[in-house]
Short mmCIF file of C-alpha atoms in Angstrom, two decimals:
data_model
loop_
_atom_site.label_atom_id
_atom_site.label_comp_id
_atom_site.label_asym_id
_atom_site.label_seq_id
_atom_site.Cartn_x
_atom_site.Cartn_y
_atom_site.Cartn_z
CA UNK A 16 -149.98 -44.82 118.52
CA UNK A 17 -147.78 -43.39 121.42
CA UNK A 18 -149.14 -42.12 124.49
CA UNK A 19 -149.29 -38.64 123.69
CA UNK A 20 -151.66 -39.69 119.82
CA UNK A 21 -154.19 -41.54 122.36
CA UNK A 22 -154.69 -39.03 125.12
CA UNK A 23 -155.08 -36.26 121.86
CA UNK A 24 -157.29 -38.82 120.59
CA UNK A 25 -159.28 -38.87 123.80
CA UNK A 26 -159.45 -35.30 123.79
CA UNK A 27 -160.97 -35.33 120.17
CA UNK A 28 -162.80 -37.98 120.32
CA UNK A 29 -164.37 -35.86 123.14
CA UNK A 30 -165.38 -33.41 120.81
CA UNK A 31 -165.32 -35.50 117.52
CA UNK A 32 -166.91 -38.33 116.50
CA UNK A 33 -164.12 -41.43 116.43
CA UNK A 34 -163.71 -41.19 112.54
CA UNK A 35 -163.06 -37.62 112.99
CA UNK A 36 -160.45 -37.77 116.04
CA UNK A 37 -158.97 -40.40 114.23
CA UNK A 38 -158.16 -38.67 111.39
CA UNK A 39 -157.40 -35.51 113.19
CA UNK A 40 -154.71 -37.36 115.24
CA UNK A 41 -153.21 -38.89 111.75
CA UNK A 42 -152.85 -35.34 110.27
CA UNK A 43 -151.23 -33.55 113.13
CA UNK A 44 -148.95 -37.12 113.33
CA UNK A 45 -147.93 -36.82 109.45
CA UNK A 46 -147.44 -33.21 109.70
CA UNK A 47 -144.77 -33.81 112.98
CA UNK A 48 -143.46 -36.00 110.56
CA UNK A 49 -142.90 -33.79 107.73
CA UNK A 50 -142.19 -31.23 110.08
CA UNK A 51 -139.46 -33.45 111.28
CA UNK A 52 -137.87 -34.61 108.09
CA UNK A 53 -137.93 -30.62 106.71
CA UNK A 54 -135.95 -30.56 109.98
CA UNK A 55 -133.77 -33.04 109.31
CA UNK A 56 -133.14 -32.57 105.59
CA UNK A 57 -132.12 -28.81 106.51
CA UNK A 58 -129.73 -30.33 109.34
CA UNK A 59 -127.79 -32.51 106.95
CA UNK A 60 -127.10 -29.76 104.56
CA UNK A 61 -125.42 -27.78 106.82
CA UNK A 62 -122.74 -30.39 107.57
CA UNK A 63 -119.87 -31.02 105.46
CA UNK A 64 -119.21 -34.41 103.68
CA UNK A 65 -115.98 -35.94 103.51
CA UNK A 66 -115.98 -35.65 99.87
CA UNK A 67 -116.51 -31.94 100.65
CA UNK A 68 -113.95 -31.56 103.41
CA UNK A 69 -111.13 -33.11 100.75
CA UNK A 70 -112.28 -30.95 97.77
CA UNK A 71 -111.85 -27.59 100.32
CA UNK A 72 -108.28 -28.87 100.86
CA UNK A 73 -107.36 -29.29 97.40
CA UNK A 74 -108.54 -25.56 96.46
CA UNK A 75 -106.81 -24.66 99.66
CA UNK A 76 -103.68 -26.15 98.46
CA UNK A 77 -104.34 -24.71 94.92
CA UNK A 78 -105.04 -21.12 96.46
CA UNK A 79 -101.58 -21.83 98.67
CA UNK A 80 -99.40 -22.22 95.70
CA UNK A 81 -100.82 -19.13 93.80
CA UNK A 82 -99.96 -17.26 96.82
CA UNK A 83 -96.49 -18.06 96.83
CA UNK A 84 -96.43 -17.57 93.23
CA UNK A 85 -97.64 -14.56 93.27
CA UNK A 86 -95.76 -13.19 96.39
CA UNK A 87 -92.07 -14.83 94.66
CA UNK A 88 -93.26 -12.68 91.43
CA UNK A 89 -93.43 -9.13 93.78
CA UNK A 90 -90.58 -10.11 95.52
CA UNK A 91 -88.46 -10.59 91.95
CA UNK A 92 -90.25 -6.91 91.00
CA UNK A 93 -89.59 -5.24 93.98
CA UNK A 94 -86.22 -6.30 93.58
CA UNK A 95 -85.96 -5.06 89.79
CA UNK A 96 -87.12 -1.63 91.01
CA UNK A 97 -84.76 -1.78 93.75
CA UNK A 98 -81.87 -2.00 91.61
CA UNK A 99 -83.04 0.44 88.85
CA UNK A 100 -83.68 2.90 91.79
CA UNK A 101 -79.91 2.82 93.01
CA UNK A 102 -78.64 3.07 89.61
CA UNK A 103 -80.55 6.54 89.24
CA UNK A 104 -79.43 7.73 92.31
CA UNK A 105 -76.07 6.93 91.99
CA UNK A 106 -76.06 8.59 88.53
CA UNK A 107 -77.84 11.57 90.13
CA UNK A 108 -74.94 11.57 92.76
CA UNK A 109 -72.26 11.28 90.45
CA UNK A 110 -73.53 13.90 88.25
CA UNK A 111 -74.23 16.20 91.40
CA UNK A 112 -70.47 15.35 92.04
CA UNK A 113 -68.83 16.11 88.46
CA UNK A 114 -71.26 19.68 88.88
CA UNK A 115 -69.37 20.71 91.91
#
C-alpha cells in the first residue's frame, strides 16, 4: 500500500469496519488498475509498429508505380488523340482549300 491506499483506508476504516475498508481500498486499487491497463492497451494501438511503418511503404511504393503507369498510359492517349485531331483538321483545311 502507497500513501494515498492507507489514508483512504483510514478514511474507511472510519466508517467501515477493517475487513470492509480493506476490501474497499483493494477494489478501487484493482479497478485503477484495470482502468490503467484499458488505458494503456488503447495507447499502444494507436502507435504504429515498425512492421507497420515498412508494410505502408511498400503499398506506397506499389501505389507510386501505378501512378506512373497510369499517368505514361494518358500521356501515350492524349498523344494518339493529338495526332488523329491534326490529321482531321488538316483534311478539313485542305478540303476547305480544294472548295475555294
Amino acid at each position: 500500500m502507497n500513501t494515498l491506499d492507507i489514508k483512504v483506508y483510514e478514511i474507511f476504516k472510519s466508517h467501515f469496519n477493517e475487513q470492509e475498508a480493506e476490501t474497499l481500498v483493494t477494489y478501487i486499487e484493482d479497478k485503477a488498475k484495470e482502468k490503467a491497463e484499458e488505458r494503456l492497451e488503447m495507447r499502444s494501438k494507436q502507435f504504429i509498429t515498425q512492421p507497420d511503418f515498412y508494410g505502408i511503404r511498400e503499398e506506397m511504393s506499389d501505389l507510386r508505380v501505378e501512378l506512373k503507369t497510369e499517368v505514361a498510359n494518358a500521356k501515350v492517349d492524349i498523344i494518339r488523340w493529338l495526332i488523329v485531331t491534326i490529321l482531321g483538321a488538316s483534311g478539313l483545311i485542305i478540303a476547305a482549300i480544294k472548295l475555294l
